[in-house]
GROMACS .gro file of C-alpha atoms in nm:
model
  446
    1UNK     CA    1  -1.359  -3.470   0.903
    2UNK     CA    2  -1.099  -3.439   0.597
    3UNK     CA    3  -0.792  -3.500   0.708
    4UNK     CA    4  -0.527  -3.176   0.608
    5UNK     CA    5  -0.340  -3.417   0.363
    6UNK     CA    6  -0.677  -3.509   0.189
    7UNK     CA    7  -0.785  -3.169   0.197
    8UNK     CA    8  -0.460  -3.047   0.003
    9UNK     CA    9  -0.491  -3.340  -0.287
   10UNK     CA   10  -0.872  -3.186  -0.325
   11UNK     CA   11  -0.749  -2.805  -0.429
   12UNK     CA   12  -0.452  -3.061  -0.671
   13UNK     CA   13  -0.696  -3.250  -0.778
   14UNK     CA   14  -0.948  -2.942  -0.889
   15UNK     CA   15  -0.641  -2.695  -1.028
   16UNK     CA   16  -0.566  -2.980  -1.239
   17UNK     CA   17  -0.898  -3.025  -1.342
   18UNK     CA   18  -0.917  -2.662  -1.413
   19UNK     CA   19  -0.601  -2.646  -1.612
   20UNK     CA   20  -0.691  -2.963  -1.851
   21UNK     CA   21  -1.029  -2.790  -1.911
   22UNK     CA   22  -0.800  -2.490  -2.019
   23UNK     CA   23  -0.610  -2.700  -2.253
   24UNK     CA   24  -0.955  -2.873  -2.361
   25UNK     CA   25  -1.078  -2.544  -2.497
   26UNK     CA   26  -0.733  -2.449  -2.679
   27UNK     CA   27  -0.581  -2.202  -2.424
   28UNK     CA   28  -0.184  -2.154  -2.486
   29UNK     CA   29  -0.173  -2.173  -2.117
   30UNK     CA   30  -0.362  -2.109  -1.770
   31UNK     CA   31  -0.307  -2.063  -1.408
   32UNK     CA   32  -0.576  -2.124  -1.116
   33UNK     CA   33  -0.605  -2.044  -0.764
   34UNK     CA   34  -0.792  -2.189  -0.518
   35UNK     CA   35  -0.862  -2.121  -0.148
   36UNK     CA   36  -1.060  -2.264   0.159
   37UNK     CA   37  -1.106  -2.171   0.498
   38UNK     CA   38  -1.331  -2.114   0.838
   39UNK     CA   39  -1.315  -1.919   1.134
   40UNK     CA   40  -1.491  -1.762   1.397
   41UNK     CA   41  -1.541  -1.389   1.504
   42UNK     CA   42  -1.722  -1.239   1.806
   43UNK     CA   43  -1.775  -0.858   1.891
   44UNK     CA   44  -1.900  -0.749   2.210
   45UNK     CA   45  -1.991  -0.402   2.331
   46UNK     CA   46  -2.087  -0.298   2.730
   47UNK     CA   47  -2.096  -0.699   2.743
   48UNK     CA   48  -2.337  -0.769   2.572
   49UNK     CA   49  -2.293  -1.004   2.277
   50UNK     CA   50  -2.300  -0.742   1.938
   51UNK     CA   51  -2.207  -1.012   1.704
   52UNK     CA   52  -2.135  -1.411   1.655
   53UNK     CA   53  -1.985  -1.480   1.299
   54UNK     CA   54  -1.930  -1.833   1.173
   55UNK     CA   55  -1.757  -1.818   0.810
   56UNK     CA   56  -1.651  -2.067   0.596
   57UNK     CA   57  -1.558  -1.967   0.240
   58UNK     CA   58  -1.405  -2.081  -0.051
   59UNK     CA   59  -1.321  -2.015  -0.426
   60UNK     CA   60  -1.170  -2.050  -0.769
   61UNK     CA   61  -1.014  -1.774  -1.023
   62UNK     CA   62  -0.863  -1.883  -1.345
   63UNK     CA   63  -0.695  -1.676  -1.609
   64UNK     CA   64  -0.639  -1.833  -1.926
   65UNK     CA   65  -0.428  -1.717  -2.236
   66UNK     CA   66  -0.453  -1.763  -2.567
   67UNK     CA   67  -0.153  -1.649  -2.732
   68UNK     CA   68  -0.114  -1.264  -2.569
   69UNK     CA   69  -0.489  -1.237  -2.491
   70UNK     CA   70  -0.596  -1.267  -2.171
   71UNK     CA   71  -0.931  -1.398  -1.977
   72UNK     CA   72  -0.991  -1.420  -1.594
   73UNK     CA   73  -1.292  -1.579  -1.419
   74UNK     CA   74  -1.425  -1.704  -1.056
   75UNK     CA   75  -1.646  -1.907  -0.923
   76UNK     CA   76  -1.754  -1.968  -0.536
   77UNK     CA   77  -1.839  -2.323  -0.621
   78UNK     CA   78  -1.585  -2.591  -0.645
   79UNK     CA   79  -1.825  -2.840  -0.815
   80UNK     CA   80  -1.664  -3.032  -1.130
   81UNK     CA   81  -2.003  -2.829  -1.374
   82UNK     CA   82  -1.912  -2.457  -1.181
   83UNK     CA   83  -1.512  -2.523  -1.239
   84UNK     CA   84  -1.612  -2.578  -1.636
   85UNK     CA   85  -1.847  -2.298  -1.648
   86UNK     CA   86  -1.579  -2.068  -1.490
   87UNK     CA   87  -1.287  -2.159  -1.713
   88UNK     CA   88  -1.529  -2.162  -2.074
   89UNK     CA   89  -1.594  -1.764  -1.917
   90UNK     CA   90  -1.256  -1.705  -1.863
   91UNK     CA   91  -1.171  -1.855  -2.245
   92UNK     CA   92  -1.470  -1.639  -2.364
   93UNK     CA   93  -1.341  -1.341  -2.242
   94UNK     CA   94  -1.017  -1.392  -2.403
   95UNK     CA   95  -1.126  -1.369  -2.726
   96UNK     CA   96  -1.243  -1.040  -2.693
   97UNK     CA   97  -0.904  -0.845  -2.472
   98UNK     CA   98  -0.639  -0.696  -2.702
   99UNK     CA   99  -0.321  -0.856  -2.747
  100UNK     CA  100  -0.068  -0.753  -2.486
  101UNK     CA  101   0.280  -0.908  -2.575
  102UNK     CA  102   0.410  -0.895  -2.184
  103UNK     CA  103   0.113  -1.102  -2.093
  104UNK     CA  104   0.177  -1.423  -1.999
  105UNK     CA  105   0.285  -1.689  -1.741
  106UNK     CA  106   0.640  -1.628  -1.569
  107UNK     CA  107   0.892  -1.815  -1.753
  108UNK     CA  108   0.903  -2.206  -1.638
  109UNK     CA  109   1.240  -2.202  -1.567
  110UNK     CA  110   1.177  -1.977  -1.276
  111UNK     CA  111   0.916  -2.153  -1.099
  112UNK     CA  112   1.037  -2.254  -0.788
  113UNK     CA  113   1.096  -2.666  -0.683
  114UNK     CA  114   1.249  -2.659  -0.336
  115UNK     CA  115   0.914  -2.579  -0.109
  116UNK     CA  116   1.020  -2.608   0.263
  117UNK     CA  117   0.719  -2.656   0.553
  118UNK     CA  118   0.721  -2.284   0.713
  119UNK     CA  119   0.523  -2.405   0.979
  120UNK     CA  120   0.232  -2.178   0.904
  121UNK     CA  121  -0.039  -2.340   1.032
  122UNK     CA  122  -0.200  -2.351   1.408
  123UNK     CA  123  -0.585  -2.345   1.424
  124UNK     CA  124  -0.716  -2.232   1.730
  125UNK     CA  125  -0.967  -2.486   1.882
  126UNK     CA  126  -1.220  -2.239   1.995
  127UNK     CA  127  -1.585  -2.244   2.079
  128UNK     CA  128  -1.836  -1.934   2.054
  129UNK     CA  129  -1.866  -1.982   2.422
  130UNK     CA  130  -1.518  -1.938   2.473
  131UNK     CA  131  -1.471  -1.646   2.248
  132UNK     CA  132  -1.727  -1.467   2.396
  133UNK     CA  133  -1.607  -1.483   2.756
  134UNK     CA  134  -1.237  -1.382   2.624
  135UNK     CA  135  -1.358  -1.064   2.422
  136UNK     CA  136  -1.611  -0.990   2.753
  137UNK     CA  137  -1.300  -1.046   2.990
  138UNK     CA  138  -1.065  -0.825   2.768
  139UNK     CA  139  -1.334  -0.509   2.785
  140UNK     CA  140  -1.407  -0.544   3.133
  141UNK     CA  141  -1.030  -0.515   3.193
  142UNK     CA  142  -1.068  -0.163   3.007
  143UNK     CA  143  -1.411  -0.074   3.161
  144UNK     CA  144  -1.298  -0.154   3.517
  145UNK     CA  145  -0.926   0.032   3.475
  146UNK     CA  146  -1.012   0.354   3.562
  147UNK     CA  147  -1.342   0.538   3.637
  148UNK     CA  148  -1.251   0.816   3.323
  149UNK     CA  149  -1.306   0.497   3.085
  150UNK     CA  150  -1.689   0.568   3.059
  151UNK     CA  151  -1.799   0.378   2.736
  152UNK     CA  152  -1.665   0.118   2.499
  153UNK     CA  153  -1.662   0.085   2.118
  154UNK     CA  154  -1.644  -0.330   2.197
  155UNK     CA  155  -1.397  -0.618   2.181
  156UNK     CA  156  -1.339  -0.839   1.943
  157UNK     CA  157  -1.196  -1.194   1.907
  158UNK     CA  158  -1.132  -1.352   1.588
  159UNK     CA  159  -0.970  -1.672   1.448
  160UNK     CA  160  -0.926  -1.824   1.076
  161UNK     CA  161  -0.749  -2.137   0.929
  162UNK     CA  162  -0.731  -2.184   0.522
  163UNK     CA  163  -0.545  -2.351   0.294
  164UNK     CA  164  -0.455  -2.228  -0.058
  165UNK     CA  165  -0.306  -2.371  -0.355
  166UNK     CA  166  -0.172  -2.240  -0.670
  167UNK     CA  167  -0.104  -2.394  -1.050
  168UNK     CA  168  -0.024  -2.358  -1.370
  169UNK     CA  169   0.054  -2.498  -1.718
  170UNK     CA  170   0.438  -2.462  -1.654
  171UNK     CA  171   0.423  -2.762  -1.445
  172UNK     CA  172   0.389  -2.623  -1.117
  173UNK     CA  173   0.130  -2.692  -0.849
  174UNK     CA  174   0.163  -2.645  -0.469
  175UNK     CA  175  -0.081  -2.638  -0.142
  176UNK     CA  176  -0.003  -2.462   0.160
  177UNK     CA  177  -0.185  -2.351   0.481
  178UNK     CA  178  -0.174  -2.076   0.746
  179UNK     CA  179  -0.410  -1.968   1.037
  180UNK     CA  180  -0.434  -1.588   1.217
  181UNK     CA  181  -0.588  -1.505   1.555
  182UNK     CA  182  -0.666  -1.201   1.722
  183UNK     CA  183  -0.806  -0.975   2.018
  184UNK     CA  184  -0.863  -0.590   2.030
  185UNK     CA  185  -0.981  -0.403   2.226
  186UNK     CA  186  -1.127   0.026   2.179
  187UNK     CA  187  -1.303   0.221   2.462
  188UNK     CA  188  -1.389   0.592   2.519
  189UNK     CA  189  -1.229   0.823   2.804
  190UNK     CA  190  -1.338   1.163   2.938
  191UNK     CA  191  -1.164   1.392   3.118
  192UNK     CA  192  -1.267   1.372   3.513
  193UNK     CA  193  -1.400   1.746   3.452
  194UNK     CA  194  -1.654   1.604   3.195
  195UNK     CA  195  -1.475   1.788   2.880
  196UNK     CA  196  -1.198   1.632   2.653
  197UNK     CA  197  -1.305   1.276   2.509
  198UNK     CA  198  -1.073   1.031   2.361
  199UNK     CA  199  -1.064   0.703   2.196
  200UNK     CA  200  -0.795   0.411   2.132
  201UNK     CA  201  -0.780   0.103   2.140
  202UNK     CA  202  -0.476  -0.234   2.163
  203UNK     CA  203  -0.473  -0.569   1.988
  204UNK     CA  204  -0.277  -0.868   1.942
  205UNK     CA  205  -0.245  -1.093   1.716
  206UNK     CA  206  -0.059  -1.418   1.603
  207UNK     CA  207  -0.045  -1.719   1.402
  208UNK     CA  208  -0.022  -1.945   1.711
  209UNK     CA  209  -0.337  -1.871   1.985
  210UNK     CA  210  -0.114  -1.955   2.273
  211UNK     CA  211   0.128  -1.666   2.157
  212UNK     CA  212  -0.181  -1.425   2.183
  213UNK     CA  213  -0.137  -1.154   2.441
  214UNK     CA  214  -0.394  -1.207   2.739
  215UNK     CA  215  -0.736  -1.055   2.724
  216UNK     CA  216  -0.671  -0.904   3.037
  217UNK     CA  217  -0.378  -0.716   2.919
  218UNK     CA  218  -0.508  -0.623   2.632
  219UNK     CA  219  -0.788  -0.454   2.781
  220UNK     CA  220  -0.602  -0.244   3.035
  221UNK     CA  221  -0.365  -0.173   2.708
  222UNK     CA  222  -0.626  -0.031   2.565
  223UNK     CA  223  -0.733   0.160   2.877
  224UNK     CA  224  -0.374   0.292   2.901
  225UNK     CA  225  -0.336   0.402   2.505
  226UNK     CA  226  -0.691   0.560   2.581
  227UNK     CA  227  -0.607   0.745   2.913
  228UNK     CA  228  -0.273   0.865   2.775
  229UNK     CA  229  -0.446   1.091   2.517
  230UNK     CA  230  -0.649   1.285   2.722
  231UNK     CA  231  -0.589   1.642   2.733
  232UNK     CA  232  -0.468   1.673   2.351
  233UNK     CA  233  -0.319   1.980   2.293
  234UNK     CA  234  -0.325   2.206   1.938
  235UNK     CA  235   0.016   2.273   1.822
  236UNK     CA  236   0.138   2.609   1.670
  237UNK     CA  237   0.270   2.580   1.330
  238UNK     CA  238   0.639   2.476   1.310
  239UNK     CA  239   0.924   2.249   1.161
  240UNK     CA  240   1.040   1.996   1.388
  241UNK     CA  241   1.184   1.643   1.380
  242UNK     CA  242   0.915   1.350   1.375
  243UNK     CA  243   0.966   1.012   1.529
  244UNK     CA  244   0.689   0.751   1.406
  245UNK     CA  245   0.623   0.425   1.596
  246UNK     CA  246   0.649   0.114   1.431
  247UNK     CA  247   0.329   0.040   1.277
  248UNK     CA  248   0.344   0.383   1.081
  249UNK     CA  249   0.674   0.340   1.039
  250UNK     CA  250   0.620   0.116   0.829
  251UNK     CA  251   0.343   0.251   0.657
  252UNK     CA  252   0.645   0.540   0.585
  253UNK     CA  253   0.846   0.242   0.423
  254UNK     CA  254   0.529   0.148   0.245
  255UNK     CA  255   0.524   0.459   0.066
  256UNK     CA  256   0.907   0.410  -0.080
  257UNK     CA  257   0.802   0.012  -0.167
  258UNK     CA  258   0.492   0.181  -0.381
  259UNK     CA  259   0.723   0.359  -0.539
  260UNK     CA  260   0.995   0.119  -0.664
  261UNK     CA  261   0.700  -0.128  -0.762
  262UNK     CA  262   0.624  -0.221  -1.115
  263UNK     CA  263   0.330  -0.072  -1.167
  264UNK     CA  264   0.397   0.246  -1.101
  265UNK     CA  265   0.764   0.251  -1.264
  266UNK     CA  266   0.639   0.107  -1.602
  267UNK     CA  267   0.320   0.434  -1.595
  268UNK     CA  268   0.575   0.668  -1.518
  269UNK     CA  269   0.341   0.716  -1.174
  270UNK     CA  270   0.637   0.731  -0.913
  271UNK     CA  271   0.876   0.996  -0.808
  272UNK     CA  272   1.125   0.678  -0.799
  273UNK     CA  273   1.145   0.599  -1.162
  274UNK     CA  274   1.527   0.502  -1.297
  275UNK     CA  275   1.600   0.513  -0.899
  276UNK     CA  276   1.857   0.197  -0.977
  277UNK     CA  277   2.166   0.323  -0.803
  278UNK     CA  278   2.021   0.580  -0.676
  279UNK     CA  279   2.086   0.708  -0.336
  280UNK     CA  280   1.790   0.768  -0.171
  281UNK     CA  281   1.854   0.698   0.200
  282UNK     CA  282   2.133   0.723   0.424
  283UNK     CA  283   2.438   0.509   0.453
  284UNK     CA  284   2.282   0.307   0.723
  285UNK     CA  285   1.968   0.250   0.596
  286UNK     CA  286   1.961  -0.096   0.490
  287UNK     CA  287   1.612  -0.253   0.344
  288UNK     CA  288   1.549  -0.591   0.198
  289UNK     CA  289   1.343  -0.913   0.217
  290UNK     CA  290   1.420  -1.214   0.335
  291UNK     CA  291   1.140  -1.490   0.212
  292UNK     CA  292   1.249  -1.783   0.440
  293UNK     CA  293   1.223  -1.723   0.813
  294UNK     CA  294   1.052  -2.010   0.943
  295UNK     CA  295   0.720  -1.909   1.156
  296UNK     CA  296   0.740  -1.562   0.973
  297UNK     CA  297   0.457  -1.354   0.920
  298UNK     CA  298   0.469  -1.353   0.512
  299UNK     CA  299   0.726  -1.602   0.417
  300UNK     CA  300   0.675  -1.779   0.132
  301UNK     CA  301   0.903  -2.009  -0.106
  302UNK     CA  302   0.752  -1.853  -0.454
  303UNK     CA  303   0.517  -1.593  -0.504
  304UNK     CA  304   0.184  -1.534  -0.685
  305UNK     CA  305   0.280  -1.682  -1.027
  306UNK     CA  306   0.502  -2.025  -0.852
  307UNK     CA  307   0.878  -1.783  -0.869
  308UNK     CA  308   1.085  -1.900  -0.627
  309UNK     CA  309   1.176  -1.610  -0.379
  310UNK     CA  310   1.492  -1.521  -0.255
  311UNK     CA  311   1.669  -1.343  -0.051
  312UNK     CA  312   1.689  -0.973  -0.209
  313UNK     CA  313   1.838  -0.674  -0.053
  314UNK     CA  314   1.621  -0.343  -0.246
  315UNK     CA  315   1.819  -0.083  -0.090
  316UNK     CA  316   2.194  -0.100   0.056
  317UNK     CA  317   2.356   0.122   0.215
  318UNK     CA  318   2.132   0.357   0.103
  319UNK     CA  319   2.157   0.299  -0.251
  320UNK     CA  320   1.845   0.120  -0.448
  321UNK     CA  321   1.962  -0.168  -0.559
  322UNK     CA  322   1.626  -0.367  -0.730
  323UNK     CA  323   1.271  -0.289  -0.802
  324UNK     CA  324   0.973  -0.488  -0.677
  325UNK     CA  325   0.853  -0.679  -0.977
  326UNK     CA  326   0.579  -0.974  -1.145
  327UNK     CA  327   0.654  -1.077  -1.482
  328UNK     CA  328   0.411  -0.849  -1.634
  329UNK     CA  329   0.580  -0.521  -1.514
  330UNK     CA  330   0.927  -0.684  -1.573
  331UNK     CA  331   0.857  -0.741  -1.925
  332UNK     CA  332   0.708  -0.395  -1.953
  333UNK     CA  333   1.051  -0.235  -1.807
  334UNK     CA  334   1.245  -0.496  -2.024
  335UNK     CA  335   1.359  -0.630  -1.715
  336UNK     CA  336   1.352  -0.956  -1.489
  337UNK     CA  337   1.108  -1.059  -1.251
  338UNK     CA  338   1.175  -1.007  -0.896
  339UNK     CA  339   0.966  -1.277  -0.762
  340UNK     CA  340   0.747  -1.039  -0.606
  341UNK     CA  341   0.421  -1.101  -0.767
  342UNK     CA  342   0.154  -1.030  -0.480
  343UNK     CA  343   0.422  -0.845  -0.242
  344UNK     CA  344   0.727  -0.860  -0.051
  345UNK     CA  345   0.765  -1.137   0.217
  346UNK     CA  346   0.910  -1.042   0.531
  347UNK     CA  347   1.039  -0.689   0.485
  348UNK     CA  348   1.290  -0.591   0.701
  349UNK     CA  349   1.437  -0.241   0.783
  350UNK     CA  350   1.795  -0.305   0.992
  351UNK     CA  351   1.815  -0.094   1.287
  352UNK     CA  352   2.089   0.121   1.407
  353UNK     CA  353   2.004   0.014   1.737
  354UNK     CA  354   1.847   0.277   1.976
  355UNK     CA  355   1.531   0.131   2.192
  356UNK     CA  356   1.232   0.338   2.260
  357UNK     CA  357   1.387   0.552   2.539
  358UNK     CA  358   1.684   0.623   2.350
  359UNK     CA  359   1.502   0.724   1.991
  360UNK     CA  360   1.318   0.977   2.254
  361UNK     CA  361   1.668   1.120   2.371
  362UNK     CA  362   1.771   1.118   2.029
  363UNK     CA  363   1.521   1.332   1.849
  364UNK     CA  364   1.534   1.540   2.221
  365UNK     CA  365   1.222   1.795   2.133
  366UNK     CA  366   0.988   1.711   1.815
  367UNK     CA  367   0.670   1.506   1.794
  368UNK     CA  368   0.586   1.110   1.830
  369UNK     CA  369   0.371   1.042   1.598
  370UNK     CA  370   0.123   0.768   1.723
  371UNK     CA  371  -0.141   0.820   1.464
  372UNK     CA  372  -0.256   0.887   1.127
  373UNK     CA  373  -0.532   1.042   0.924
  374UNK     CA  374  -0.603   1.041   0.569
  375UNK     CA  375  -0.438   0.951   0.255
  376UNK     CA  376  -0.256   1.295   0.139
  377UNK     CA  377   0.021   1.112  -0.080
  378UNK     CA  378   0.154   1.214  -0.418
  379UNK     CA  379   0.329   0.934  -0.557
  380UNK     CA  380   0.454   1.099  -0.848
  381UNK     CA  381   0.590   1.424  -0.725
  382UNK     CA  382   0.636   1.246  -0.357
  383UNK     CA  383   0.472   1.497  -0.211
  384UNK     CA  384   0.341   1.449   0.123
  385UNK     CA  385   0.060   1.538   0.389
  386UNK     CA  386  -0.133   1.384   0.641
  387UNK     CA  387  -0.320   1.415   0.959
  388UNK     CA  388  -0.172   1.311   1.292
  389UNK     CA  389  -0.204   1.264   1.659
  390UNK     CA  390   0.065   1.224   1.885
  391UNK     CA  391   0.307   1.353   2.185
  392UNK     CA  392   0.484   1.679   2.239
  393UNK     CA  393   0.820   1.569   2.349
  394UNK     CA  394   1.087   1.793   2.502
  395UNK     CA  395   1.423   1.686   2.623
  396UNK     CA  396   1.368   1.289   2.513
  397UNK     CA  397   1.067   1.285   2.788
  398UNK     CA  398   0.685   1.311   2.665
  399UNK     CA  399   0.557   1.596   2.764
  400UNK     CA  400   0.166   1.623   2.644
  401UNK     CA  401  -0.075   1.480   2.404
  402UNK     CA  402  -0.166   1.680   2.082
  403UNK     CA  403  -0.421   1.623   1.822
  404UNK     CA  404  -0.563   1.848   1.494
  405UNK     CA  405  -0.249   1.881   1.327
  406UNK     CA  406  -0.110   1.780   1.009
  407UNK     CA  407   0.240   1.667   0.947
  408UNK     CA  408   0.405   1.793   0.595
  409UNK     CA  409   0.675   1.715   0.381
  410UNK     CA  410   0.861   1.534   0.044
  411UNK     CA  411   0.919   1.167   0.074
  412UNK     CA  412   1.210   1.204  -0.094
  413UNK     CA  413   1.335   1.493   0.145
  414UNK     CA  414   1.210   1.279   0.431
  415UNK     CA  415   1.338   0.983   0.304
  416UNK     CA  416   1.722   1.187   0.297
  417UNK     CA  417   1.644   1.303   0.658
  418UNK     CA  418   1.600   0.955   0.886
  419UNK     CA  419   1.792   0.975   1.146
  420UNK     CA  420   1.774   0.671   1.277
  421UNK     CA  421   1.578   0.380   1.312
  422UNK     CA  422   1.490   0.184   1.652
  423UNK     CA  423   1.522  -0.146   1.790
  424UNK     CA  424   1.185  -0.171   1.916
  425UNK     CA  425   1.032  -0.372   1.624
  426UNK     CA  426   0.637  -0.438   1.645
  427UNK     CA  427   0.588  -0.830   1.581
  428UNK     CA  428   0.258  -0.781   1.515
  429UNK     CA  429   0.332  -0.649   1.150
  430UNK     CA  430   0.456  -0.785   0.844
  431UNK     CA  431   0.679  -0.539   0.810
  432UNK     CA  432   0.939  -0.564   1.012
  433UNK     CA  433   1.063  -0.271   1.146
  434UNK     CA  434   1.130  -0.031   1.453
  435UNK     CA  435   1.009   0.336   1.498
  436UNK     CA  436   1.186   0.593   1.261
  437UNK     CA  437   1.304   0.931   1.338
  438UNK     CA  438   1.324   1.184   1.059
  439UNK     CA  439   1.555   1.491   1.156
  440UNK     CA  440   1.291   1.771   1.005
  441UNK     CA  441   0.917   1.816   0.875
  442UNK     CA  442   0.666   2.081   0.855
  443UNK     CA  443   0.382   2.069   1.155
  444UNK     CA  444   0.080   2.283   1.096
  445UNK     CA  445  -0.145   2.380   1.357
  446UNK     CA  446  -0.321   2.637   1.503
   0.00000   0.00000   0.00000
């Protein structure tokens, strides 16, 4: 077996093989990336075995420029013949794009040199064998929880290791690795009457398998997320506040991040655009990214063209203070990029430090929103509308489940309106944030 070391000079030793090939055929510069990997998934449903996946992938894309005209290929084979074949496509291509004068490599003197170890990288020695008796062990926990569980939409156990490498004709090449294991859980509830049925489901996940929640837990998670939303209620039509749990809380953030990204500044696409300065949030509302936790779900030293990250705060004290930018959309906003080609790397919302409990007692009487349906997002006028399912809460306690309604409102409006945001960050997500309570939306129902 290839040792890791070995394994990281291969993907060197084919970018640079890639990149000369570039040169050979009179590109004005190139980049390649190349990835590798394997892992393992199982599914099981009513314990029986549904499906046993063994993967192991890999693969090559190369964009080439000649001058501002720009070619891309990719290739699943990383044999010297296939790596020539794919870069003479890419060069091909190139002479037949128009001339864009922000296309382009990043500039070289942004590329980044100091590349700490992030410690990314924990494969999970598992067998088939194994995984199936975890994912079996984790439903049975649901099945066997209560008698009102009465079917089971499965369990799942998954684990992958890869290593990646990027380079380009600026001079800079780098490997790195990373692994990411999981276990769900869904199953089915009826009401003991035989009427209402409801579905849910609980997961965990990690880099490191020994940081994985049990499957036992998991499964009676599930059971519990499952159980709680029986008897769903409709709602009558009303304005009310809205608190939203962490992992579509941050989907909430998501929308703002969409709309200070270059893409959709530079086509005039976002309700956000010439937002520098502009305050958008409240005073406490702090958001930024901060590249270089060590063991952190997305952190990174450069980003998807070799820019060294950095720390960055976006919005402070309310007030935007940068876009998210490549080079390609900096250029097209005359601007600088961000070092945020392929995303932002460890988002982080501060908190203005209520737990659970106390966001409940804070809002007092308004909905927890616990899930979300569609995509009813206008990201140029903001506009905003989506289904939901969630608790009825009066007096900071949860009163009943309700379901079939849909949650309205402007992001910017909503964006105004946070109240506050809570402690009670989910680990499990890349961005990192707690739930977030906004003071007043528009609930439709019955």
């Amino acid at each position: 077996m290839k040792t890791m070391d070995s394994q990281k000079q291969r993907l060197l030793d084919l970018s640079k093989q890639a990149l000369d090939e570039a040169k050979k055929l009179g590109a004005s510069d190139a980049a390649v990336g190349i990835s590798t990997g394997d892992g393992l998934s199982v599914d099981v449903r009513m314990a029986e075995i549904d499906k046993l996946e063994y993967y192991r992938d890999q693969g090559l894309g190369v964009t080439v420029y000649f001058g501002q005209r720009q070619g891309a290929s990719s290739t699943s084979d990383l044999s010297e013949g296939a790596i020539r074949d794919a870069v003479k496509a890419a060069c091909n291509i190139a002479k037949y794009t128009s001339e864009d004068d922000c296309l382009g490599l990043a500039d070289a003197d942004l590329m980044a040199t100091d590349i700490p170890d992030f410690d990314l990288y924990h494969p999970w020695d598992l067998t088939a064998e194994q995984a199936i008796e975890q994912a079996i062990a984790c439903e049975n926990s649901a099945r066997e929880f209560d008698p009102r569980i009465t079917n089971s939409d499965g369990a799942s156990v998954s684990t992958y290791s890869g290593i990646s490498s990027y380079a380009n004709t600026n001079g800079f090449a780098d490997v790195r690795a990373s692994s990411s294991h999981s276990l769900s859980c869904s199953v089915i509830a009826n009401e003991a009457d035989g009427g209402g049925m409801q579905r849910d489901h609980w997961y965990t996940s990690s880099r490191f398998s020994d940081q994985l929640d049990s499957a036992a837990s998991v499964g009676r998670r599930a059971a519990e997320e499952t159980l709680s939303r029986l008897g769903a209620r409709k709602l009558t039509s009303r304005q009310a506040p809205v608190l939203y749990m962490p992992q579509y809380a941050s989907g909430l953030l998501g929308h703002f991040t969409s709309a200070i990204s270059g893409g959709s500044l530079y086509r005039k696409a976002s309700f956000l655009v010439d937002s520098i300065d502009t305050k958008v949030f409240p005073d406490f509302v702090n958001l930024y990214e901060r590249p270089y936790i060590y063991q952190g779900n997305s952190s990174s030293a450069y980003d998807a063209e070799g820019v060294a990250t950095q720390d960055r705060d976006f919005v402070k004290d309310g007030i935007v203070q940068s876009y998210i930018l490549g080079s390609y959309s900096a250029r097209k906003l005359g601007l600088k990029t961000t070092g945020n080609s392929g995303g932002l790397r460890n988002f982080t919302a501060d908190s203005t430090g209520q737990n659970f409990d106390e966001m409940l007692k804070l809002m007092d009487t308004g909905l927890l929103v616990t899930g979300l349906i569609g995509s009813g997002i206008n990201g140029i006028t903001g506009d905003y509308s989506r289904g939901a399912v969630g608790f009825w809460v009066e007096g900071g306690v949860i009163q009943y489940p309700v379901e079939e309604i849909t949650i309205a409102g402007n992001l910017k409006d909503m964006f105004s309106n946070i109240a506050a945001i809570g402690n009670d960050r989910d680990e499990r997500l890349s961005t990192r944030t707690g739930s977030i309570l906004v003071e007043q939306m528009m609930i439709s129902g019955e």
